[in-house]
Short mmCIF file of C-alpha atoms and ligand atoms in Angstrom, two decimals:
data_model
loop_
_atom_site.label_atom_id
_atom_site.label_comp_id
_atom_site.label_asym_id
_atom_site.label_seq_id
_atom_site.Cartn_x
_atom_site.Cartn_y
_atom_site.Cartn_z
CA UNK A 1 108.73 49.21 127.00
CA UNK A 2 112.34 49.70 128.12
CA UNK A 3 113.92 52.66 126.40
CA UNK A 4 117.67 52.32 126.50
CA UNK A 5 120.33 54.87 127.47
CA UNK A 6 118.11 57.14 129.44
CA UNK A 7 120.14 59.52 131.62
CA UNK A 8 119.09 61.45 134.79
CA UNK A 9 120.93 64.27 136.48
CA UNK A 10 120.09 63.56 140.11
CA UNK A 11 120.49 66.69 142.26
CA UNK A 12 120.23 65.43 145.88
CA UNK A 13 122.34 65.10 148.98
CA UNK A 14 124.53 62.13 149.80
CA UNK A 15 123.82 60.86 153.30
CA UNK A 16 126.36 58.17 154.37
CA UNK A 17 123.98 56.27 156.76
CA UNK A 18 120.25 55.89 156.96
CA UNK A 19 119.40 54.88 153.35
CA UNK A 20 117.99 58.01 151.92
CA UNK A 21 118.64 60.47 148.98
CA UNK A 22 121.52 59.48 146.61
CA UNK A 23 122.18 56.27 148.61
CA UNK A 24 118.86 54.85 147.46
CA UNK A 25 118.16 56.90 144.32
CA UNK A 26 121.27 55.64 142.47
CA UNK A 27 120.68 51.90 142.98
CA UNK A 28 117.00 52.19 142.19
CA UNK A 29 117.54 54.01 138.91
CA UNK A 30 120.44 51.71 137.89
CA UNK A 31 118.49 48.52 138.50
CA UNK A 32 115.68 49.98 136.35
CA UNK A 33 118.13 50.34 133.52
CA UNK A 34 118.46 54.18 133.77
CA UNK A 35 121.80 55.90 134.11
CA UNK A 36 121.83 58.21 137.11
CA UNK A 37 124.48 60.97 137.25
CA UNK A 38 124.74 62.26 140.76
CA UNK A 39 125.01 66.00 141.42
CA UNK A 40 125.44 66.13 145.18
CA UNK A 41 123.97 69.12 147.00
CA UNK A 42 125.57 68.33 150.32
CA UNK A 43 127.37 65.41 152.06
CA UNK A 44 126.11 64.26 155.39
CA UNK A 45 127.31 61.62 157.76
CA UNK A 46 123.63 60.51 158.31
CA UNK A 47 120.22 61.90 157.46
CA UNK A 48 118.84 64.54 159.70
CA UNK A 49 116.17 62.41 161.38
CA UNK A 50 117.31 61.28 164.80
CA UNK A 51 120.77 60.01 164.46
CA UNK A 52 122.48 62.72 166.55
CA UNK A 53 125.01 65.29 165.55
CA UNK A 54 125.29 64.67 161.84
CA UNK A 55 128.30 66.15 159.91
CA UNK A 56 127.05 68.44 157.13
CA UNK A 57 129.12 69.72 154.22
CA UNK A 58 127.35 72.07 151.97
CA UNK A 59 128.13 71.85 148.19
CA UNK A 60 126.29 74.91 146.90
CA UNK A 61 129.23 76.06 144.79
CA UNK A 62 129.55 72.65 143.16
CA UNK A 63 126.15 72.50 141.38
CA UNK A 64 126.65 75.38 138.88
CA UNK A 65 130.32 74.43 138.24
CA UNK A 66 129.23 70.92 137.42
CA UNK A 67 126.51 72.17 135.17
CA UNK A 68 129.07 74.40 133.32
CA UNK A 69 131.27 71.37 132.85
CA UNK A 70 128.41 69.25 131.50
CA UNK A 71 127.50 72.17 129.06
CA UNK A 72 131.15 72.31 127.93
CA UNK A 73 130.95 68.59 127.17
CA UNK A 74 127.67 69.18 125.36
CA UNK A 75 126.15 66.43 127.46
CA UNK A 76 122.38 65.99 127.39
CA UNK A 77 120.11 64.53 130.05
CA UNK A 78 116.73 62.98 129.49
CA UNK A 79 115.61 63.96 132.90
CA UNK A 80 116.69 66.42 135.64
CA UNK A 81 115.55 65.32 139.04
CA UNK A 82 116.00 67.36 142.16
CA UNK A 83 115.42 66.58 145.88
CA UNK A 84 116.86 67.56 149.21
CA UNK A 85 118.80 70.83 148.96
CA UNK A 86 121.50 72.06 151.35
CA UNK A 87 120.96 75.85 151.26
CA UNK A 88 118.66 78.52 149.86
CA UNK A 89 121.10 79.49 147.15
CA UNK A 90 120.90 75.97 145.77
CA UNK A 91 117.29 76.70 144.69
CA UNK A 92 118.77 79.21 142.20
CA UNK A 93 121.43 76.76 140.93
CA UNK A 94 118.76 74.03 140.64
CA UNK A 95 116.49 76.32 138.55
CA UNK A 96 119.52 77.09 136.29
CA UNK A 97 120.13 73.35 135.92
CA UNK A 98 116.39 72.80 134.94
CA UNK A 99 116.57 75.71 132.49
CA UNK A 100 119.65 74.40 130.85
CA UNK A 101 117.90 71.19 129.76
CA UNK A 102 114.45 72.41 128.54
CA UNK A 103 113.70 69.14 126.71
CA UNK A 104 114.42 66.97 129.75
CA UNK A 105 111.68 65.58 131.95
CA UNK A 106 111.93 67.98 134.88
CA UNK A 107 111.15 66.26 138.20
CA UNK A 108 111.11 68.21 141.44
CA UNK A 109 110.66 66.29 144.69
CA UNK A 110 110.12 69.31 146.95
CA UNK A 111 111.88 67.65 149.96
CA UNK A 112 111.11 69.83 152.94
CA UNK A 113 109.48 67.94 155.72
CA UNK A 114 107.27 65.10 156.98
CA UNK A 115 104.56 64.41 159.55
CA UNK A 116 103.47 68.10 159.50
CA UNK A 117 106.92 69.51 160.26
CA UNK A 118 109.92 70.85 158.24
CA UNK A 119 113.24 68.91 158.29
CA UNK A 120 115.95 70.36 160.64
CA UNK A 121 118.05 72.06 157.85
CA UNK A 122 115.03 73.63 156.02
CA UNK A 123 114.46 77.36 156.78
CA UNK A 124 111.20 79.09 156.25
CA UNK A 125 112.79 81.02 153.35
CA UNK A 126 113.93 77.78 151.67
CA UNK A 127 110.38 76.37 151.93
CA UNK A 128 108.87 79.54 150.49
CA UNK A 129 111.32 79.64 147.58
CA UNK A 130 110.73 75.98 146.62
CA UNK A 131 107.92 77.37 144.36
CA UNK A 132 110.75 78.60 141.98
CA UNK A 133 111.59 74.94 141.22
CA UNK A 134 108.01 73.62 141.26
CA UNK A 135 106.95 76.06 138.55
CA UNK A 136 109.61 74.61 136.21
CA UNK A 137 108.66 70.97 136.82
CA UNK A 138 106.86 68.47 134.67
CA UNK A 139 106.26 66.21 137.74
CA UNK A 140 106.31 67.01 141.49
CA UNK A 141 106.12 64.36 144.19
CA UNK A 142 105.40 66.00 147.53
CA UNK A 143 104.23 64.10 150.59
CA UNK A 144 101.16 65.58 152.24
CA UNK A 145 103.27 67.82 154.53
CA UNK A 146 105.14 69.21 151.55
CA UNK A 147 101.96 69.64 149.51
CA UNK A 148 100.51 71.94 152.16
CA UNK A 149 103.77 73.80 152.60
CA UNK A 150 103.80 74.50 148.87
CA UNK A 151 100.28 75.76 148.93
CA UNK A 152 100.97 77.85 152.07
CA UNK A 153 98.09 76.23 153.91
CA UNK A 154 97.81 74.58 157.32
CA UNK A 155 98.55 70.81 157.47
CA UNK A 156 95.21 69.05 157.75
CA UNK A 157 94.54 67.37 161.03
CA UNK A 158 91.71 65.27 159.62
CA UNK A 159 91.72 62.79 156.62
CA UNK A 160 90.89 64.21 153.24
CA UNK A 161 87.67 63.67 151.37
CA UNK A 162 87.89 62.90 147.66
CA UNK A 163 86.86 66.44 146.71
CA UNK A 164 89.45 67.99 149.03
CA UNK A 165 92.10 65.70 147.60
CA UNK A 166 91.17 66.63 144.01
CA UNK A 167 91.25 70.33 144.87
CA UNK A 168 94.69 69.98 146.49
CA UNK A 169 96.07 68.12 143.38
CA UNK A 170 94.52 70.76 141.00
CA UNK A 171 95.91 73.68 143.03
CA UNK A 172 99.42 72.13 143.05
CA UNK A 173 99.24 71.61 139.27
CA UNK A 174 98.27 75.28 139.07
CA UNK A 175 101.81 76.06 140.38
CA UNK A 176 103.15 74.67 137.03
CA UNK A 177 103.60 70.92 136.81
CA UNK A 178 101.56 68.76 134.41
CA UNK A 179 101.84 65.72 136.66
CA UNK A 180 101.33 65.81 140.45
CA UNK A 181 101.76 62.86 142.78
CA UNK A 182 101.05 63.28 146.48
CA UNK A 183 102.31 60.43 148.69
CA UNK A 184 100.93 59.09 151.94
CA UNK A 185 97.50 60.69 152.03
CA UNK A 186 95.10 59.58 154.74
CA UNK A 187 91.75 59.41 153.08
CA UNK A 188 88.33 59.94 154.78
CA UNK A 189 87.44 56.29 153.71
CA UNK A 190 90.08 55.04 156.10
CA UNK A 191 92.70 54.18 153.45
CA UNK A 192 96.24 55.52 153.07
CA UNK A 193 96.72 56.39 149.37
CA UNK A 194 99.15 57.76 146.91
CA UNK A 195 97.33 60.24 144.65
CA UNK A 196 98.07 61.42 141.10
CA UNK A 197 96.87 64.06 138.68
CA UNK A 198 97.48 64.48 134.95
CA UNK A 199 96.55 68.08 134.13
CA UNK A 200 96.47 67.62 130.36
CA UNK A 201 94.09 64.66 130.62
CA UNK A 202 92.33 66.07 133.62
CA UNK A 203 92.61 62.48 135.11
CA UNK A 204 92.82 61.74 138.84
CA UNK A 205 94.37 58.54 140.16
CA UNK A 206 94.79 56.73 143.44
CA UNK A 207 96.80 53.66 144.57
CA UNK A 208 95.82 52.50 148.04
CA UNK A 209 98.70 51.46 150.36
CA UNK A 210 98.80 48.55 152.87
CA UNK A 211 99.34 50.16 156.25
CA UNK A 212 102.41 49.24 158.33
CA UNK A 213 102.72 50.94 161.81
CA UNK A 214 106.37 52.09 161.28
CA UNK A 215 107.86 55.00 159.41
CA UNK A 216 111.27 54.89 157.67
CA UNK A 217 113.44 57.66 156.31
CA UNK A 218 114.09 57.69 152.57
CA UNK A 219 110.81 56.15 151.54
CA UNK A 220 109.88 59.34 149.67
CA UNK A 221 113.12 59.21 147.80
CA UNK A 222 112.63 55.58 146.84
CA UNK A 223 108.97 56.26 145.71
CA UNK A 224 110.02 59.17 143.55
CA UNK A 225 112.97 57.50 141.99
CA UNK A 226 110.92 54.37 141.04
CA UNK A 227 108.32 56.67 139.52
CA UNK A 228 111.03 58.54 137.56
CA UNK A 229 112.57 55.27 136.31
CA UNK A 230 109.12 53.97 135.41
CA UNK A 231 108.06 57.04 133.46
CA UNK A 232 111.42 57.07 131.60
CA UNK A 233 110.82 53.41 130.74
CA UNK A 234 107.43 54.18 129.21
CA UNK A 235 104.97 53.63 132.15
CA UNK A 236 101.80 55.72 132.24
CA UNK A 237 101.32 57.94 135.34
CA UNK A 238 99.11 55.44 137.25
CA UNK A 239 101.34 52.55 136.25
CA UNK A 240 104.39 54.45 137.58
CA UNK A 241 102.54 55.27 140.79
CA UNK A 242 101.51 51.63 141.28
CA UNK A 243 105.00 50.33 140.58
CA UNK A 244 106.44 52.72 143.15
CA UNK A 245 103.78 51.95 145.71
CA UNK A 246 104.26 48.18 145.39
CA UNK A 247 107.99 48.39 145.60
CA UNK A 248 107.91 50.57 148.62
CA UNK A 249 105.39 48.07 150.32
CA UNK A 250 107.92 45.32 149.65
CA UNK A 251 110.72 47.31 151.12
CA UNK A 252 108.65 48.31 154.19
CA UNK A 253 107.18 44.88 154.86
CA UNK A 254 110.58 43.17 154.52
CA UNK A 255 112.22 45.67 156.99
CA UNK A 256 109.30 45.61 159.43
CA UNK A 257 109.49 41.87 159.58
CA UNK A 258 113.21 41.93 160.51
CA UNK A 259 112.52 44.56 163.19
CA UNK A 260 115.64 46.56 162.41
CA UNK A 261 116.21 50.15 163.76
CA UNK A 262 113.80 52.26 161.67
CA UNK A 263 116.34 55.13 161.63
CA UNK A 264 118.56 52.95 159.31
CA UNK A 265 115.82 53.06 156.66
CA UNK A 266 114.40 50.16 154.61
CA UNK A 267 116.29 47.08 153.59
CA UNK A 268 116.60 48.14 150.01
CA UNK A 269 119.40 45.62 149.11
CA UNK A 270 117.07 42.69 149.72
CA UNK A 271 114.38 44.13 147.53
CA UNK A 272 115.98 45.67 144.46
CA UNK A 273 115.56 42.42 142.46
CA UNK A 274 111.80 43.14 142.27
CA UNK A 275 112.40 46.12 140.02
CA UNK A 276 114.14 43.89 137.41
CA UNK A 277 111.05 41.71 137.01
CA UNK A 278 108.00 42.37 134.76
CA UNK A 279 104.97 43.17 136.83
CA UNK A 280 101.29 43.13 136.18
CA UNK A 281 99.94 46.51 137.38
CA UNK A 282 96.18 46.50 138.04
CA UNK A 283 95.76 48.04 141.46
CA UNK A 284 95.46 51.67 140.41
CA UNK A 285 92.03 53.26 140.27
CA UNK A 286 90.40 56.57 139.39
CA UNK A 287 90.11 58.95 142.32
O1 PXL B 1 114.51 61.47 152.58
C1 PXL B 1 114.59 62.83 152.65
C2 PXL B 1 115.91 63.29 153.22
C3 PXL B 1 116.96 63.56 152.34
N1 PXL B 1 118.13 63.92 152.81
C4 PXL B 1 118.34 64.14 154.06
C5 PXL B 1 117.34 63.86 155.03
C6 PXL B 1 116.05 63.49 154.62
C7 PXL B 1 114.98 63.23 155.58
O2 PXL B 1 115.15 63.18 156.72
O3 PXL B 1 117.56 64.11 156.36
C8 PXL B 1 119.68 64.63 154.60
#
């Protein structure tokens, strides 16, 4: 059921080209009927993944000043949702933001890396300190690389069995969050899957993904923002996971078919309409 006037403080970077972070998070949340209030952590000319010498302007001082202003205005947010951070100090400011709104749904996308490697601007210390945000979160949405970075374990070189996957989800929820979603997990049965865990219900979920042999930046941001919009609109955890998975498949398949430069991200503009339509969600399964 659509709950009106939901507001999200979205603490992410703004990358001008390459369709990631706020450039995709704002349209996704808007089209889902949720008001997204951007709190930019940095401004970049492009994302950091293979488009050359990107311009990077750090906005560390901005975050806590913006928070102070919102507190002066006695504004409330239904959700605080953080992602890509520009500096280590921003972890402290993000934690303050989460603490300022204890009733808000706290979503931490621990953006740090992909394909087993950290992103260019992420230092070891930033990765280690990400735990300070994760422990304050109701929901975290790491990819498999980030999941293992959070646990301080080696990235697995072989697909995961169901029991390994469950153990990883439970260990992540042990860091704090009641809901854990891990994206793009290669399972031992040959499927790629998005996995979820609800600590209170002790329920494990999976939504299998249709494989496409190209990787695009920003897909983690699109997945997490659809899941956030869906939960704020009243979806259950597995429904939110399925909605996000299906939408991403539409974005990826559409883009793959046009054969555009993968570094430019997915063709979000051609796909946003899907989020405005009612969907029957029956693909999710227990893990
Ligand atoms: O989509 C994650 C992301 C966000 N922001 C910036 C990035 C990336 C991934 O490469 O470079 C700036």
